[in-house]
């Protein structure tokens, strides 16, 4: 899986930008909101127990984040969006109901029943006005390869979130062996498509919604292909 991120600590210039101000005043409050049939985003994502989207934990007795914590939340959320493209952004599509185009599974439930939800629209407005992202440590994919669309196809094919391959606080890191394996798998898929025709082989061809592809039929584990 490719690496793409903003630094874990946001430069002061970014923290003084319109992008950051939009996030602080209109987007971040959504993560604290109690919705009718779901818990607050911060309940699962605060403190690093919610996969790739890591919100800062609220200090005991507080109801909002400090400026430093807000800057870190801004970086965490920015890693999961494609500037200008809400429907390519994992932050928006993962908690969206499948009938509205969202992911089949989100452990926190589908926070948004439709793209018309006012909070989803606020997230989308933030994404549309964001400046271009900085992508780092790319080895197979390139910056112009619609990276977030590719990443979402991985999420759906393996039914895993970004933290399956990426270090949640630093997507550019190569520390997780699953990320190194993903690069090999991308290269293998490219080689197969070069022989069989573009688009014939995808991650889903083998994974079928499992992190580890099933290489034998579960009812016939001893069945082998003839030599």
mmCIF file of C-alpha atoms in Angstrom:
data_model
loop_
_atom_site.group_PDB
_atom_site.id
_atom_site.type_symbol
_atom_site.label_atom_id
_atom_site.label_comp_id
_atom_site.label_asym_id
_atom_site.label_seq_id
_atom_site.Cartn_x
_atom_site.Cartn_y
_atom_site.Cartn_z
ATOM 1 C CA UNK A 1 0.000 0.000 0.000
ATOM 2 C CA UNK A 2 1.351 3.434 -0.845
ATOM 3 C CA UNK A 3 2.400 5.939 1.765
ATOM 4 C CA UNK A 4 0.793 9.336 1.857
ATOM 5 C CA UNK A 5 0.437 11.728 4.738
ATOM 6 C CA UNK A 6 0.853 15.074 6.319
ATOM 7 C CA UNK A 7 3.424 15.272 9.108
ATOM 8 C CA UNK A 8 2.201 14.140 12.531
ATOM 9 C CA UNK A 9 2.908 17.633 13.831
ATOM 10 C CA UNK A 10 1.260 20.284 11.678
ATOM 11 C CA UNK A 11 3.468 23.280 10.775
ATOM 12 C CA UNK A 12 2.307 26.543 12.307
ATOM 13 C CA UNK A 13 1.642 27.962 8.824
ATOM 14 C CA UNK A 14 -0.894 25.189 8.220
ATOM 15 C CA UNK A 15 -2.457 25.796 11.621
ATOM 16 C CA UNK A 16 -3.045 29.412 10.655
ATOM 17 C CA UNK A 17 -4.573 28.569 7.275
ATOM 18 C CA UNK A 18 -8.189 28.762 6.130
ATOM 19 C CA UNK A 19 -8.101 24.967 5.757
ATOM 20 C CA UNK A 20 -7.225 24.517 9.425
ATOM 21 C CA UNK A 21 -9.725 27.148 10.587
ATOM 22 C CA UNK A 22 -12.505 25.417 8.626
ATOM 23 C CA UNK A 23 -11.566 22.117 10.278
ATOM 24 C CA UNK A 24 -11.400 23.574 13.781
ATOM 25 C CA UNK A 25 -14.683 25.483 13.688
ATOM 26 C CA UNK A 26 -16.895 23.320 11.463
ATOM 27 C CA UNK A 27 -15.478 19.798 11.146
ATOM 28 C CA UNK A 28 -13.935 18.900 14.489
ATOM 29 C CA UNK A 29 -17.175 19.548 16.461
ATOM 30 C CA UNK A 30 -18.783 16.713 14.466
ATOM 31 C CA UNK A 31 -16.428 14.238 16.154
ATOM 32 C CA UNK A 32 -17.822 15.268 19.557
ATOM 33 C CA UNK A 33 -21.479 15.159 18.575
ATOM 34 C CA UNK A 34 -23.827 12.563 20.020
ATOM 35 C CA UNK A 35 -25.950 11.148 17.219
ATOM 36 C CA UNK A 36 -29.331 9.525 17.818
ATOM 37 C CA UNK A 37 -28.346 5.880 17.220
ATOM 38 C CA UNK A 38 -24.540 5.980 17.500
ATOM 39 C CA UNK A 39 -21.805 6.830 19.941
ATOM 40 C CA UNK A 40 -19.558 9.836 19.461
ATOM 41 C CA UNK A 41 -16.616 9.448 17.067
ATOM 42 C CA UNK A 42 -14.202 10.367 19.860
ATOM 43 C CA UNK A 43 -15.463 7.437 21.960
ATOM 44 C CA UNK A 44 -13.802 4.876 19.673
ATOM 45 C CA UNK A 45 -11.236 6.957 17.821
ATOM 46 C CA UNK A 46 -9.888 8.955 20.759
ATOM 47 C CA UNK A 47 -6.614 7.479 21.987
ATOM 48 C CA UNK A 48 -5.668 5.176 19.125
ATOM 49 C CA UNK A 49 -8.183 2.324 19.428
ATOM 50 C CA UNK A 50 -10.140 3.198 16.282
ATOM 51 C CA UNK A 51 -7.901 2.066 13.454
ATOM 52 C CA UNK A 52 -6.209 4.602 11.192
ATOM 53 C CA UNK A 53 -8.258 7.605 12.339
ATOM 54 C CA UNK A 54 -6.625 8.627 15.608
ATOM 55 C CA UNK A 55 -8.264 11.471 17.501
ATOM 56 C CA UNK A 56 -6.623 12.856 20.609
ATOM 57 C CA UNK A 57 -8.228 11.649 23.850
ATOM 58 C CA UNK A 58 -10.139 14.258 25.806
ATOM 59 C CA UNK A 59 -8.578 15.059 29.162
ATOM 60 C CA UNK A 60 -10.673 14.124 32.174
ATOM 61 C CA UNK A 61 -13.240 16.790 32.940
ATOM 62 C CA UNK A 62 -12.879 18.560 29.574
ATOM 63 C CA UNK A 63 -15.385 18.794 26.741
ATOM 64 C CA UNK A 64 -13.126 20.019 23.932
ATOM 65 C CA UNK A 65 -9.577 19.702 22.644
ATOM 66 C CA UNK A 66 -6.657 22.036 23.233
ATOM 67 C CA UNK A 67 -5.057 23.874 20.314
ATOM 68 C CA UNK A 68 -2.191 21.386 20.170
ATOM 69 C CA UNK A 69 -4.626 18.457 20.182
ATOM 70 C CA UNK A 70 -6.683 20.129 17.459
ATOM 71 C CA UNK A 71 -3.599 20.413 15.279
ATOM 72 C CA UNK A 72 -2.984 16.682 15.710
ATOM 73 C CA UNK A 73 -6.621 15.886 14.928
ATOM 74 C CA UNK A 74 -6.319 18.031 11.799
ATOM 75 C CA UNK A 75 -3.314 16.002 10.644
ATOM 76 C CA UNK A 76 -5.062 12.696 11.377
ATOM 77 C CA UNK A 77 -8.193 13.674 9.450
ATOM 78 C CA UNK A 78 -6.215 15.152 6.554
ATOM 79 C CA UNK A 79 -4.445 11.831 5.991
ATOM 80 C CA UNK A 80 -7.797 10.215 5.221
ATOM 81 C CA UNK A 81 -9.151 12.595 2.591
ATOM 82 C CA UNK A 82 -8.511 13.300 -1.073
ATOM 83 C CA UNK A 83 -8.511 17.100 -1.489
ATOM 84 C CA UNK A 84 -11.350 18.156 -3.755
ATOM 85 C CA UNK A 85 -12.948 14.688 -3.836
ATOM 86 C CA UNK A 86 -15.300 13.824 -0.950
ATOM 87 C CA UNK A 87 -16.396 10.482 -2.435
ATOM 88 C CA UNK A 88 -12.766 9.372 -2.752
ATOM 89 C CA UNK A 89 -12.093 10.184 0.916
ATOM 90 C CA UNK A 90 -12.063 7.367 3.450
ATOM 91 C CA UNK A 91 -12.980 9.754 6.279
ATOM 92 C CA UNK A 92 -16.323 10.385 4.576
ATOM 93 C CA UNK A 93 -17.045 7.054 2.894
ATOM 94 C CA UNK A 94 -16.195 4.657 5.732
ATOM 95 C CA UNK A 95 -18.966 5.842 8.116
ATOM 96 C CA UNK A 96 -21.486 6.384 5.279
ATOM 97 C CA UNK A 97 -24.308 3.854 4.774
ATOM 98 C CA UNK A 98 -23.730 1.401 1.887
ATOM 99 C CA UNK A 99 -27.005 2.421 0.224
ATOM 100 C CA UNK A 100 -25.550 5.933 -0.038
ATOM 101 C CA UNK A 101 -22.270 4.711 -1.533
ATOM 102 C CA UNK A 102 -20.403 4.054 1.711
ATOM 103 C CA UNK A 103 -18.460 1.047 2.954
ATOM 104 C CA UNK A 104 -20.218 -2.204 3.830
ATOM 105 C CA UNK A 105 -18.650 -2.394 7.289
ATOM 106 C CA UNK A 106 -17.737 0.258 9.841
ATOM 107 C CA UNK A 107 -17.258 -0.990 13.404
ATOM 108 C CA UNK A 108 -18.833 2.196 14.756
ATOM 109 C CA UNK A 109 -21.941 1.779 12.631
ATOM 110 C CA UNK A 110 -22.970 3.927 9.720
ATOM 111 C CA UNK A 111 -23.014 7.408 11.187
ATOM 112 C CA UNK A 112 -24.471 8.955 8.037
ATOM 113 C CA UNK A 113 -27.544 7.488 6.358
ATOM 114 C CA UNK A 114 -27.103 9.668 3.290
ATOM 115 C CA UNK A 115 -24.816 12.187 1.657
ATOM 116 C CA UNK A 116 -27.504 14.765 2.401
ATOM 117 C CA UNK A 117 -26.787 14.551 6.125
ATOM 118 C CA UNK A 118 -25.756 18.090 7.229
ATOM 119 C CA UNK A 119 -22.653 16.816 9.028
ATOM 120 C CA UNK A 120 -21.575 14.756 6.003
ATOM 121 C CA UNK A 121 -22.050 17.882 3.902
ATOM 122 C CA UNK A 122 -19.796 19.859 6.261
ATOM 123 C CA UNK A 123 -17.086 17.214 5.893
ATOM 124 C CA UNK A 124 -17.521 17.310 2.117
ATOM 125 C CA UNK A 125 -17.262 21.109 2.059
ATOM 126 C CA UNK A 126 -13.992 20.898 3.992
ATOM 127 C CA UNK A 127 -12.580 18.340 1.552
ATOM 128 C CA UNK A 128 -13.576 20.402 -1.482
ATOM 129 C CA UNK A 129 -11.652 23.464 -0.287
ATOM 130 C CA UNK A 130 -8.507 21.648 0.860
ATOM 131 C CA UNK A 131 -5.230 22.428 -0.932
ATOM 132 C CA UNK A 132 -3.371 19.615 -2.740
ATOM 133 C CA UNK A 133 -1.954 16.897 -0.490
ATOM 134 C CA UNK A 134 1.699 15.970 -0.041
ATOM 135 C CA UNK A 135 2.368 12.269 -0.696
ATOM 136 C CA UNK A 136 5.567 10.770 0.655
ATOM 137 C CA UNK A 137 7.642 7.614 0.269
ATOM 138 C CA UNK A 138 5.874 6.297 -2.826
ATOM 139 C CA UNK A 139 7.551 3.189 -4.258
ATOM 140 C CA UNK A 140 4.999 1.664 -6.670
ATOM 141 C CA UNK A 141 2.160 4.145 -7.109
ATOM 142 C CA UNK A 142 2.678 7.738 -8.182
ATOM 143 C CA UNK A 143 1.098 10.953 -6.959
ATOM 144 C CA UNK A 144 -1.155 11.134 -10.025
ATOM 145 C CA UNK A 145 -2.509 7.583 -9.641
ATOM 146 C CA UNK A 146 -5.702 8.568 -7.786
ATOM 147 C CA UNK A 147 -4.136 7.298 -4.584
ATOM 148 C CA UNK A 148 -7.137 7.571 -2.281
ATOM 149 C CA UNK A 149 -9.338 5.728 -4.782
ATOM 150 C CA UNK A 150 -6.726 2.972 -4.936
ATOM 151 C CA UNK A 151 -6.498 2.874 -1.139
ATOM 152 C CA UNK A 152 -10.267 2.585 -0.830
ATOM 153 C CA UNK A 153 -10.270 -0.327 -3.283
ATOM 154 C CA UNK A 154 -7.779 -2.025 -0.957
ATOM 155 C CA UNK A 155 -10.012 -1.340 2.052
ATOM 156 C CA UNK A 156 -12.991 -2.927 0.314
ATOM 157 C CA UNK A 157 -11.097 -5.871 -1.188
ATOM 158 C CA UNK A 158 -9.437 -6.876 2.091
ATOM 159 C CA UNK A 159 -12.182 -5.555 4.410
ATOM 160 C CA UNK A 160 -9.451 -3.891 6.473
ATOM 161 C CA UNK A 161 -8.861 -0.248 7.288
ATOM 162 C CA UNK A 162 -5.741 1.782 6.510
ATOM 163 C CA UNK A 163 -4.014 0.758 9.757
ATOM 164 C CA UNK A 164 -3.768 -2.814 8.439
ATOM 165 C CA UNK A 165 -0.793 -1.665 6.344
ATOM 166 C CA UNK A 166 0.018 1.812 7.653
ATOM 167 C CA UNK A 167 1.322 3.106 10.969
ATOM 168 C CA UNK A 168 -1.684 5.221 11.974
ATOM 169 C CA UNK A 169 0.371 8.226 13.066
ATOM 170 C CA UNK A 170 2.700 8.187 10.046
ATOM 171 C CA UNK A 171 1.429 6.749 6.781
ATOM 172 C CA UNK A 172 4.870 7.237 5.186
ATOM 173 C CA UNK A 173 6.491 4.754 7.571
ATOM 174 C CA UNK A 174 7.560 1.328 6.282
ATOM 175 C CA UNK A 175 7.468 -0.226 9.766
ATOM 176 C CA UNK A 176 4.538 -2.580 9.146
ATOM 177 C CA UNK A 177 5.409 -5.750 7.172
ATOM 178 C CA UNK A 178 1.924 -5.800 5.652
ATOM 179 C CA UNK A 179 2.748 -2.568 3.821
ATOM 180 C CA UNK A 180 5.885 -4.083 2.328
ATOM 181 C CA UNK A 181 3.890 -7.129 1.264
ATOM 182 C CA UNK A 182 1.205 -4.878 -0.266
ATOM 183 C CA UNK A 183 3.820 -3.277 -2.514
ATOM 184 C CA UNK A 184 4.834 -6.734 -3.770
ATOM 185 C CA UNK A 185 1.193 -7.625 -4.373
ATOM 186 C CA UNK A 186 0.616 -4.406 -6.340
ATOM 187 C CA UNK A 187 3.599 -5.212 -8.533
ATOM 188 C CA UNK A 188 2.377 -8.778 -9.028
ATOM 189 C CA UNK A 189 -1.086 -7.480 -10.023
ATOM 190 C CA UNK A 190 0.454 -5.044 -12.512
ATOM 191 C CA UNK A 191 2.530 -7.855 -14.048
ATOM 192 C CA UNK A 192 -0.527 -10.122 -14.369
ATOM 193 C CA UNK A 193 -2.610 -7.384 -15.965
ATOM 194 C CA UNK A 194 0.199 -6.699 -18.422
ATOM 195 C CA UNK A 195 -0.147 -10.309 -19.582
ATOM 196 C CA UNK A 196 -3.912 -10.826 -19.251
ATOM 197 C CA UNK A 197 -5.220 -7.359 -20.066
ATOM 198 C CA UNK A 198 -5.708 -4.268 -17.924
ATOM 199 C CA UNK A 199 -8.304 -4.649 -15.185
ATOM 200 C CA UNK A 200 -8.604 -8.430 -15.302
ATOM 201 C CA UNK A 201 -6.857 -8.929 -11.965
ATOM 202 C CA UNK A 202 -7.552 -6.875 -8.839
ATOM 203 C CA UNK A 203 -6.939 -7.352 -5.114
ATOM 204 C CA UNK A 204 -10.476 -8.696 -4.805
ATOM 205 C CA UNK A 205 -9.699 -11.475 -7.309
ATOM 206 C CA UNK A 206 -7.879 -13.350 -4.554
ATOM 207 C CA UNK A 207 -8.803 -11.656 -1.287
ATOM 208 C CA UNK A 208 -12.613 -11.651 -1.636
ATOM 209 C CA UNK A 209 -12.979 -9.512 1.469
ATOM 210 C CA UNK A 210 -10.347 -11.285 3.568
ATOM 211 C CA UNK A 211 -7.062 -9.815 4.738
ATOM 212 C CA UNK A 212 -5.370 -13.138 3.952
ATOM 213 C CA UNK A 213 -6.614 -14.687 0.687
ATOM 214 C CA UNK A 214 -8.022 -18.177 0.844
ATOM 215 C CA UNK A 215 -5.822 -20.334 -1.344
ATOM 216 C CA UNK A 216 -7.779 -23.586 -0.892
ATOM 217 C CA UNK A 217 -11.492 -24.364 -0.880
ATOM 218 C CA UNK A 218 -12.642 -24.659 2.770
ATOM 219 C CA UNK A 219 -14.645 -27.833 2.015
ATOM 220 C CA UNK A 220 -11.867 -29.460 -0.033
ATOM 221 C CA UNK A 221 -8.582 -28.545 1.652
ATOM 222 C CA UNK A 222 -6.724 -31.434 0.007
ATOM 223 C CA UNK A 223 -7.805 -30.609 -3.543
ATOM 224 C CA UNK A 224 -4.757 -29.657 -5.641
ATOM 225 C CA UNK A 225 -4.324 -28.374 -9.173
ATOM 226 C CA UNK A 226 -2.884 -31.015 -11.501
ATOM 227 C CA UNK A 227 0.801 -30.653 -12.404
#
